[in-house]
Amino acid sequence: DGGITQSPKYLFRKEGQNVTLSCEQNLNHDAMYWYRQDPGQGLRLIYYSQIVNDFQKGDIAEGYSVSREKKESFPLTVTSAQKNPTAFYLCASSTRTSGPTNTGELFFGEGSRLTVL
Amino acid sequence: AQSVTQLGSHVSVSEGALVLLRCNYSSSVPPYLFWYVQYPNQGLQLLLKYTSAATLVKGINGFEAEFKKSETSFHLTKPSAHMSDAAEYFCAVNWGNTPLVFGKGTRLSVIA
């Protein structure tokens, strides 16, 4: 079945450590996204990528990094510079953002919950 | 700035009652609008989407939404709430040149 796989589902980290969240899709989508979700704040965009080897900062990119070396994969690294990393992280994909027939519909993974101890 | 407003962070209804979740958007008429549902500790699932074919859009699980240009609204309704409808609901808008912009979400509780 086509879809988006995020791993791990749950992750615990000590302060000062970097962690990487995995996101893989087999939908043949060009664009991929990372969102952060905190209670009462909705979804906030961290980074997105519309094509391999290119990505753009979202609204809250500070303290995060990404790479897009393959179309199927868009890992997110939460660095030690992120002051409050405990949150639920969601990866999504879509056909390319621009274009007259593209609705921009996002397809989501199941999420990864990061807790900093 | 383009924004999406969901009125009411928490809505509580009795089982069998009407569900109404409100969504308003800013700026000019957007090309596409969406409603997503999220169950605890899961990703978001598409409920329905407006793509300009019809102003009344039917989705999964008995939900529907009506696009009203004059009111810049896209409210979500369901005639009769079921316990399984308890979840968080997000409205999102695509203005065509950026990723989807989401509202802050509305948590729906259904009381037996």
PDB file of C-alpha atoms in Angstrom:
ATOM      1  CA  ASP A   1       0.000   0.000   0.000  1.00  0.00           C
ATOM      2  CA  GLY A   2       1.205   3.489  -0.785  1.00  0.00           C
ATOM      3  CA  GLY A   3       1.771   5.801   2.099  1.00  0.00           C
ATOM      4  CA  ILE A   4       4.094   7.676   4.393  1.00  0.00           C
ATOM      5  CA  THR A   5       6.117   5.965   7.084  1.00  0.00           C
ATOM      6  CA  GLN A   6       7.524   7.864  10.033  1.00  0.00           C
ATOM      7  CA  SER A   7       9.897   6.367  12.553  1.00  0.00           C
ATOM      8  CA  PRO A   8      10.319   6.073  15.408  1.00  0.00           C
ATOM      9  CA  LYS A   9       6.800   6.494  16.769  1.00  0.00           C
ATOM     10  CA  TYR A  10       8.127   7.519  20.187  1.00  0.00           C
ATOM     11  CA  LEU A  11      11.561   8.922  20.978  1.00  0.00           C
ATOM     12  CA  PHE A  12      13.180  10.095  24.180  1.00  0.00           C
ATOM     13  CA  ARG A  13      16.197  12.344  24.174  1.00  0.00           C
ATOM     14  CA  LYS A  14      18.452  13.904  26.736  1.00  0.00           C
ATOM     15  CA  GLU A  15      19.052  17.628  26.575  1.00  0.00           C
ATOM     16  CA  GLY A  16      21.943  18.536  24.327  1.00  0.00           C
ATOM     17  CA  GLN A  17      21.542  15.585  21.988  1.00  0.00           C
ATOM     18  CA  ASN A  18      20.649  15.752  18.324  1.00  0.00           C
ATOM     19  CA  VAL A  19      18.001  13.343  17.072  1.00  0.00           C
ATOM     20  CA  THR A  20      16.869  12.444  13.572  1.00  0.00           C
ATOM     21  CA  LEU A  21      13.294  11.577  12.655  1.00  0.00           C
ATOM     22  CA  SER A  22      12.781   9.466   9.575  1.00  0.00           C
ATOM     23  CA  CYS A  23      10.119  10.027   6.899  1.00  0.00           C
ATOM     24  CA  GLU A  24       9.752   7.813   3.834  1.00  0.00           C
ATOM     25  CA  GLN A  25       7.026   7.919   1.181  1.00  0.00           C
ATOM     26  CA  ASN A  26       6.185   5.630  -1.724  1.00  0.00           C
ATOM     27  CA  LEU A  27       3.495   7.812  -3.260  1.00  0.00           C
ATOM     28  CA  ASN A  28       5.880   9.204  -5.883  1.00  0.00           C
ATOM     29  CA  HIS A  29       5.165  12.693  -4.569  1.00  0.00           C
ATOM     30  CA  ASP A  30       7.558  15.485  -5.383  1.00  0.00           C
ATOM     31  CA  ALA A  31       6.929  17.623  -2.303  1.00  0.00           C
ATOM     32  CA  MET A  32       7.481  16.718   1.345  1.00  0.00           C
ATOM     33  CA  TYR A  33       6.888  18.650   4.550  1.00  0.00           C
ATOM     34  CA  TRP A  34       7.606  18.627   8.264  1.00  0.00           C
ATOM     35  CA  TYR A  35       5.153  20.074  10.758  1.00  0.00           C
ATOM     36  CA  ARG A  36       5.353  20.453  14.508  1.00  0.00           C
ATOM     37  CA  GLN A  37       2.221  20.089  16.606  1.00  0.00           C
ATOM     38  CA  ASP A  38       1.798  21.430  20.139  1.00  0.00           C
ATOM     39  CA  PRO A  39      -1.473  21.434  22.099  1.00  0.00           C
ATOM     40  CA  GLY A  40      -3.657  24.385  21.120  1.00  0.00           C
ATOM     41  CA  GLN A  41      -1.244  25.668  18.475  1.00  0.00           C
ATOM     42  CA  GLY A  42      -2.267  23.660  15.458  1.00  0.00           C
ATOM     43  CA  LEU A  43       0.318  22.623  12.890  1.00  0.00           C
ATOM     44  CA  ARG A  44       3.352  24.799  12.341  1.00  0.00           C
ATOM     45  CA  LEU A  45       5.527  24.325   9.275  1.00  0.00           C
ATOM     46  CA  ILE A  46       9.212  23.595   9.944  1.00  0.00           C
ATOM     47  CA  TYR A  47      10.652  22.841   6.505  1.00  0.00           C
ATOM     48  CA  TYR A  48       9.420  21.729   3.120  1.00  0.00           C
ATOM     49  CA  SER A  49      10.966  20.461  -0.076  1.00  0.00           C
ATOM     50  CA  GLN A  50       9.467  20.570  -3.542  1.00  0.00           C
ATOM     51  CA  ILE A  51      12.250  18.734  -5.313  1.00  0.00           C
ATOM     52  CA  VAL A  52      15.304  16.625  -4.550  1.00  0.00           C
ATOM     53  CA  ASN A  53      18.306  18.566  -3.229  1.00  0.00           C
ATOM     54  CA  ASP A  54      16.243  21.654  -2.496  1.00  0.00           C
ATOM     55  CA  PHE A  55      14.267  22.743   0.565  1.00  0.00           C
ATOM     56  CA  GLN A  56      12.807  25.881   2.117  1.00  0.00           C
ATOM     57  CA  LYS A  57      12.414  27.077   5.673  1.00  0.00           C
ATOM     58  CA  GLY A  58       8.961  27.213   7.122  1.00  0.00           C
ATOM     59  CA  ASP A  59       7.694  29.345   9.976  1.00  0.00           C
ATOM     60  CA  ILE A  60       9.714  27.718  12.766  1.00  0.00           C
ATOM     61  CA  ALA A  61      12.920  26.373  11.176  1.00  0.00           C
ATOM     62  CA  GLU A  62      15.328  27.508  13.904  1.00  0.00           C
ATOM     63  CA  GLY A  63      16.950  24.570  15.661  1.00  0.00           C
ATOM     64  CA  TYR A  64      16.031  22.083  12.922  1.00  0.00           C
ATOM     65  CA  SER A  65      17.755  20.791   9.798  1.00  0.00           C
ATOM     66  CA  VAL A  66      16.671  18.618   6.880  1.00  0.00           C
ATOM     67  CA  SER A  67      18.060  16.950   3.778  1.00  0.00           C
ATOM     68  CA  ARG A  68      16.444  15.710   0.579  1.00  0.00           C
ATOM     69  CA  GLU A  69      18.891  13.418  -1.161  1.00  0.00           C
ATOM     70  CA  LYS A  70      16.224  11.067  -2.481  1.00  0.00           C
ATOM     71  CA  LYS A  71      12.683  11.708  -3.654  1.00  0.00           C
ATOM     72  CA  GLU A  72      11.320   9.159  -1.190  1.00  0.00           C
ATOM     73  CA  SER A  73      13.049  10.424   1.932  1.00  0.00           C
ATOM     74  CA  PHE A  74      12.991  13.649   3.959  1.00  0.00           C
ATOM     75  CA  PRO A  75      14.628  13.194   7.384  1.00  0.00           C
ATOM     76  CA  LEU A  76      14.373  15.878  10.051  1.00  0.00           C
ATOM     77  CA  THR A  77      17.136  16.493  12.586  1.00  0.00           C
ATOM     78  CA  VAL A  78      16.200  18.189  15.826  1.00  0.00           C
ATOM     79  CA  THR A  79      19.397  19.807  17.002  1.00  0.00           C
ATOM     80  CA  SER A  80      20.497  20.778  20.480  1.00  0.00           C
ATOM     81  CA  ALA A  81      19.844  24.395  19.456  1.00  0.00           C
ATOM     82  CA  GLN A  82      16.100  23.777  19.507  1.00  0.00           C
ATOM     83  CA  LYS A  83      15.104  25.206  22.882  1.00  0.00           C
ATOM     84  CA  ASN A  84      11.850  23.327  23.376  1.00  0.00           C
ATOM     85  CA  PRO A  85      11.859  20.209  21.203  1.00  0.00           C
ATOM     86  CA  THR A  86       9.255  18.166  23.049  1.00  0.00           C
ATOM     87  CA  ALA A  87       6.376  17.898  20.575  1.00  0.00           C
ATOM     88  CA  PHE A  88       4.539  15.722  18.070  1.00  0.00           C
ATOM     89  CA  TYR A  89       6.142  15.838  14.628  1.00  0.00           C
ATOM     90  CA  LEU A  90       4.227  15.145  11.448  1.00  0.00           C
ATOM     91  CA  CYS A  91       5.611  14.436   8.008  1.00  0.00           C
ATOM     92  CA  ALA A  92       3.485  14.934   4.909  1.00  0.00           C
ATOM     93  CA  SER A  93       3.781  14.775   1.154  1.00  0.00           C
ATOM     94  CA  SER A  94       1.942  16.127  -1.877  1.00  0.00           C
ATOM     95  CA  THR A  95       2.243  16.587  -5.564  1.00  0.00           C
ATOM     96  CA  ARG A  96       4.170  19.775  -6.346  1.00  0.00           C
ATOM     97  CA  THR A  97       3.003  22.900  -4.530  1.00  0.00           C
ATOM     98  CA  SER A  98       2.463  25.069  -7.617  1.00  0.00           C
ATOM     99  CA  GLY A  99       0.511  24.422 -10.786  1.00  0.00           C
ATOM    100  CA  PRO A 100      -3.073  25.045 -11.903  1.00  0.00           C
ATOM    101  CA  THR A 101      -4.365  21.535 -11.278  1.00  0.00           C
ATOM    102  CA  ASN A 102      -2.609  20.841  -8.044  1.00  0.00           C
ATOM    103  CA  THR A 103      -4.947  21.150  -5.069  1.00  0.00           C
ATOM    104  CA  GLY A 104      -2.148  21.075  -2.530  1.00  0.00           C
ATOM    105  CA  GLU A 105      -3.749  18.163  -0.666  1.00  0.00           C
ATOM    106  CA  LEU A 106      -1.382  16.740   1.927  1.00  0.00           C
ATOM    107  CA  PHE A 107      -0.991  13.093   2.848  1.00  0.00           C
ATOM    108  CA  PHE A 108       0.273  12.551   6.383  1.00  0.00           C
ATOM    109  CA  GLY A 109       2.307   9.972   8.213  1.00  0.00           C
ATOM    110  CA  GLU A 110       1.345   8.690  11.671  1.00  0.00           C
ATOM    111  CA  GLY A 111       3.657  11.075  13.488  1.00  0.00           C
ATOM    112  CA  SER A 112       6.621  10.843  15.851  1.00  0.00           C
ATOM    113  CA  ARG A 113       6.411  11.982  19.462  1.00  0.00           C
ATOM    114  CA  LEU A 114       9.665  13.369  20.800  1.00  0.00           C
ATOM    115  CA  THR A 115      10.159  13.861  24.517  1.00  0.00           C
ATOM    116  CA  VAL A 116      13.199  15.568  25.968  1.00  0.00           C
ATOM    117  CA  LEU A 117      14.098  14.327  29.434  1.00  0.00           C
TER     118      LEU A 117
ATOM    119  CA  ALA B   1      -1.181  37.854   5.852  1.00  0.00           C
ATOM    120  CA  GLN B   2      -3.119  34.782   4.824  1.00  0.00           C
ATOM    121  CA  SER B   3      -4.738  33.106   7.788  1.00  0.00           C
ATOM    122  CA  VAL B   4      -7.300  30.501   8.773  1.00  0.00           C
ATOM    123  CA  THR B   5      -9.456  30.930  11.863  1.00  0.00           C
ATOM    124  CA  GLN B   6     -11.312  28.142  13.581  1.00  0.00           C
ATOM    125  CA  LEU B   7     -13.793  29.522  16.070  1.00  0.00           C
ATOM    126  CA  GLY B   8     -13.770  27.509  19.270  1.00  0.00           C
ATOM    127  CA  SER B   9     -10.820  25.417  20.341  1.00  0.00           C
ATOM    128  CA  HIS B  10     -13.196  22.932  21.975  1.00  0.00           C
ATOM    129  CA  VAL B  11     -16.756  22.016  21.017  1.00  0.00           C
ATOM    130  CA  SER B  12     -18.896  19.611  22.988  1.00  0.00           C
ATOM    131  CA  VAL B  13     -22.100  18.023  21.655  1.00  0.00           C
ATOM    132  CA  SER B  14     -24.444  15.287  22.761  1.00  0.00           C
ATOM    133  CA  GLU B  15     -24.598  12.038  20.837  1.00  0.00           C
ATOM    134  CA  GLY B  16     -27.172  12.438  18.052  1.00  0.00           C
ATOM    135  CA  ALA B  17     -26.949  16.237  18.019  1.00  0.00           C
ATOM    136  CA  LEU B  18     -25.822  18.442  15.159  1.00  0.00           C
ATOM    137  CA  VAL B  19     -22.100  19.018  14.792  1.00  0.00           C
ATOM    138  CA  LEU B  20     -20.994  22.457  13.551  1.00  0.00           C
ATOM    139  CA  LEU B  21     -17.317  23.367  13.379  1.00  0.00           C
ATOM    140  CA  ARG B  22     -16.495  26.803  12.054  1.00  0.00           C
ATOM    141  CA  CYS B  23     -13.730  27.876   9.692  1.00  0.00           C
ATOM    142  CA  ASN B  24     -13.100  31.318   8.211  1.00  0.00           C
ATOM    143  CA  TYR B  25     -10.237  32.368   5.987  1.00  0.00           C
ATOM    144  CA  SER B  26      -8.686  35.696   5.178  1.00  0.00           C
ATOM    145  CA  SER B  27      -7.786  37.438   1.979  1.00  0.00           C
ATOM    146  CA  SER B  28      -9.155  36.797  -1.507  1.00  0.00           C
ATOM    147  CA  VAL B  29     -11.021  33.692  -2.573  1.00  0.00           C
ATOM    148  CA  PRO B  30      -8.710  30.707  -2.127  1.00  0.00           C
ATOM    149  CA  PRO B  31      -8.517  27.982  -4.754  1.00  0.00           C
ATOM    150  CA  TYR B  32      -8.852  25.016  -2.422  1.00  0.00           C
ATOM    151  CA  LEU B  33     -10.067  24.311   1.105  1.00  0.00           C
ATOM    152  CA  PHE B  34      -9.789  21.213   3.241  1.00  0.00           C
ATOM    153  CA  TRP B  35     -10.988  19.630   6.447  1.00  0.00           C
ATOM    154  CA  TYR B  36      -8.784  17.051   8.167  1.00  0.00           C
ATOM    155  CA  VAL B  37      -9.480  14.883  11.223  1.00  0.00           C
ATOM    156  CA  GLN B  38      -6.917  13.678  13.751  1.00  0.00           C
ATOM    157  CA  TYR B  39      -7.421  10.946  16.324  1.00  0.00           C
ATOM    158  CA  PRO B  40      -5.116  10.855  19.381  1.00  0.00           C
ATOM    159  CA  ASN B  41      -1.476  10.140  18.582  1.00  0.00           C
ATOM    160  CA  GLN B  42      -2.185   9.689  14.884  1.00  0.00           C
ATOM    161  CA  GLY B  43      -1.599  11.639  11.707  1.00  0.00           C
ATOM    162  CA  LEU B  44      -4.175  13.733   9.905  1.00  0.00           C
ATOM    163  CA  GLN B  45      -6.740  12.146   7.616  1.00  0.00           C
ATOM    164  CA  LEU B  46      -8.592  14.022   4.873  1.00  0.00           C
ATOM    165  CA  LEU B  47     -12.316  14.410   5.555  1.00  0.00           C
ATOM    166  CA  LEU B  48     -13.234  16.450   2.508  1.00  0.00           C
ATOM    167  CA  LYS B  49     -11.988  19.123   0.138  1.00  0.00           C
ATOM    168  CA  TYR B  50     -13.414  21.982  -1.913  1.00  0.00           C
ATOM    169  CA  THR B  51     -11.962  22.321  -5.404  1.00  0.00           C
ATOM    170  CA  SER B  52     -14.532  24.717  -6.948  1.00  0.00           C
ATOM    171  CA  ALA B  53     -16.696  21.999  -8.522  1.00  0.00           C
ATOM    172  CA  ALA B  54     -19.585  22.430  -6.069  1.00  0.00           C
ATOM    173  CA  THR B  55     -20.070  24.660  -3.053  1.00  0.00           C
ATOM    174  CA  LEU B  56     -21.507  21.843  -0.919  1.00  0.00           C
ATOM    175  CA  VAL B  57     -18.926  19.165  -0.429  1.00  0.00           C
ATOM    176  CA  LYS B  58     -19.615  15.736   1.028  1.00  0.00           C
ATOM    177  CA  GLY B  59     -16.905  13.822   2.806  1.00  0.00           C
ATOM    178  CA  ILE B  60     -16.338  10.641   4.732  1.00  0.00           C
ATOM    179  CA  ASN B  61     -18.192   9.566   7.884  1.00  0.00           C
ATOM    180  CA  GLY B  62     -21.271  11.666   7.048  1.00  0.00           C
ATOM    181  CA  PHE B  63     -19.554  15.042   7.215  1.00  0.00           C
ATOM    182  CA  GLU B  64     -20.124  17.848   4.757  1.00  0.00           C
ATOM    183  CA  ALA B  65     -18.998  21.437   4.351  1.00  0.00           C
ATOM    184  CA  GLU B  66     -20.324  24.424   2.461  1.00  0.00           C
ATOM    185  CA  PHE B  67     -18.130  27.007   0.802  1.00  0.00           C
ATOM    186  CA  LYS B  68     -19.607  30.511   1.180  1.00  0.00           C
ATOM    187  CA  LYS B  69     -17.612  33.098  -0.705  1.00  0.00           C
ATOM    188  CA  SER B  70     -19.536  36.076   0.690  1.00  0.00           C
ATOM    189  CA  GLU B  71     -18.799  34.973   4.238  1.00  0.00           C
ATOM    190  CA  THR B  72     -15.276  33.647   3.537  1.00  0.00           C
ATOM    191  CA  SER B  73     -16.329  30.518   5.392  1.00  0.00           C
ATOM    192  CA  PHE B  74     -16.078  26.755   5.037  1.00  0.00           C
ATOM    193  CA  HIS B  75     -17.939  25.355   8.044  1.00  0.00           C
ATOM    194  CA  LEU B  76     -18.055  21.616   8.702  1.00  0.00           C
ATOM    195  CA  THR B  77     -21.309  19.930   9.688  1.00  0.00           C
ATOM    196  CA  LYS B  78     -22.731  16.527  10.508  1.00  0.00           C
ATOM    197  CA  PRO B  79     -26.442  16.048  11.244  1.00  0.00           C
ATOM    198  CA  SER B  80     -26.025  13.513  14.031  1.00  0.00           C
ATOM    199  CA  ALA B  81     -22.905  13.118  16.161  1.00  0.00           C
ATOM    200  CA  HIS B  82     -21.556   9.690  17.001  1.00  0.00           C
ATOM    201  CA  MET B  83     -19.174   8.823  19.799  1.00  0.00           C
ATOM    202  CA  SER B  84     -16.561   7.854  17.215  1.00  0.00           C
ATOM    203  CA  ASP B  85     -16.538  11.455  15.901  1.00  0.00           C
ATOM    204  CA  ALA B  86     -14.627  12.612  18.971  1.00  0.00           C
ATOM    205  CA  ALA B  87     -11.331  13.879  17.573  1.00  0.00           C
ATOM    206  CA  GLU B  88      -9.528  17.056  16.599  1.00  0.00           C
ATOM    207  CA  TYR B  89     -10.527  18.761  13.359  1.00  0.00           C
ATOM    208  CA  PHE B  90      -8.382  21.069  11.258  1.00  0.00           C
ATOM    209  CA  CYS B  91      -9.381  23.429   8.490  1.00  0.00           C
ATOM    210  CA  ALA B  92      -6.710  24.210   5.871  1.00  0.00           C
ATOM    211  CA  VAL B  93      -6.461  26.480   2.861  1.00  0.00           C
ATOM    212  CA  ASN B  94      -4.304  26.415  -0.268  1.00  0.00           C
ATOM    213  CA  TRP B  95      -3.819  29.845  -1.812  1.00  0.00           C
ATOM    214  CA  GLY B  96      -1.832  28.253  -4.596  1.00  0.00           C
ATOM    215  CA  ASN B  97       1.636  29.567  -3.961  1.00  0.00           C
ATOM    216  CA  THR B  98       2.580  28.170  -0.543  1.00  0.00           C
ATOM    217  CA  PRO B  99       2.046  24.996   1.465  1.00  0.00           C
ATOM    218  CA  LEU B 100      -1.311  24.525   3.131  1.00  0.00           C
ATOM    219  CA  VAL B 101      -2.111  26.975   5.892  1.00  0.00           C
ATOM    220  CA  PHE B 102      -3.844  25.313   8.849  1.00  0.00           C
ATOM    221  CA  GLY B 103      -6.170  26.618  11.508  1.00  0.00           C
ATOM    222  CA  LYS B 104      -5.334  25.909  15.139  1.00  0.00           C
ATOM    223  CA  GLY B 105      -7.832  23.060  15.322  1.00  0.00           C
ATOM    224  CA  THR B 106     -11.079  22.336  17.155  1.00  0.00           C
ATOM    225  CA  ARG B 107     -11.368  19.454  19.552  1.00  0.00           C
ATOM    226  CA  LEU B 108     -14.760  17.787  19.343  1.00  0.00           C
ATOM    227  CA  SER B 109     -16.129  15.938  22.362  1.00  0.00           C
ATOM    228  CA  VAL B 110     -19.259  13.801  22.087  1.00  0.00           C
ATOM    229  CA  ILE B 111     -21.261  13.207  25.252  1.00  0.00           C
ATOM    230  CA  ALA B 112     -23.310  10.042  25.644  1.00  0.00           C
TER     231      ALA B 112
END
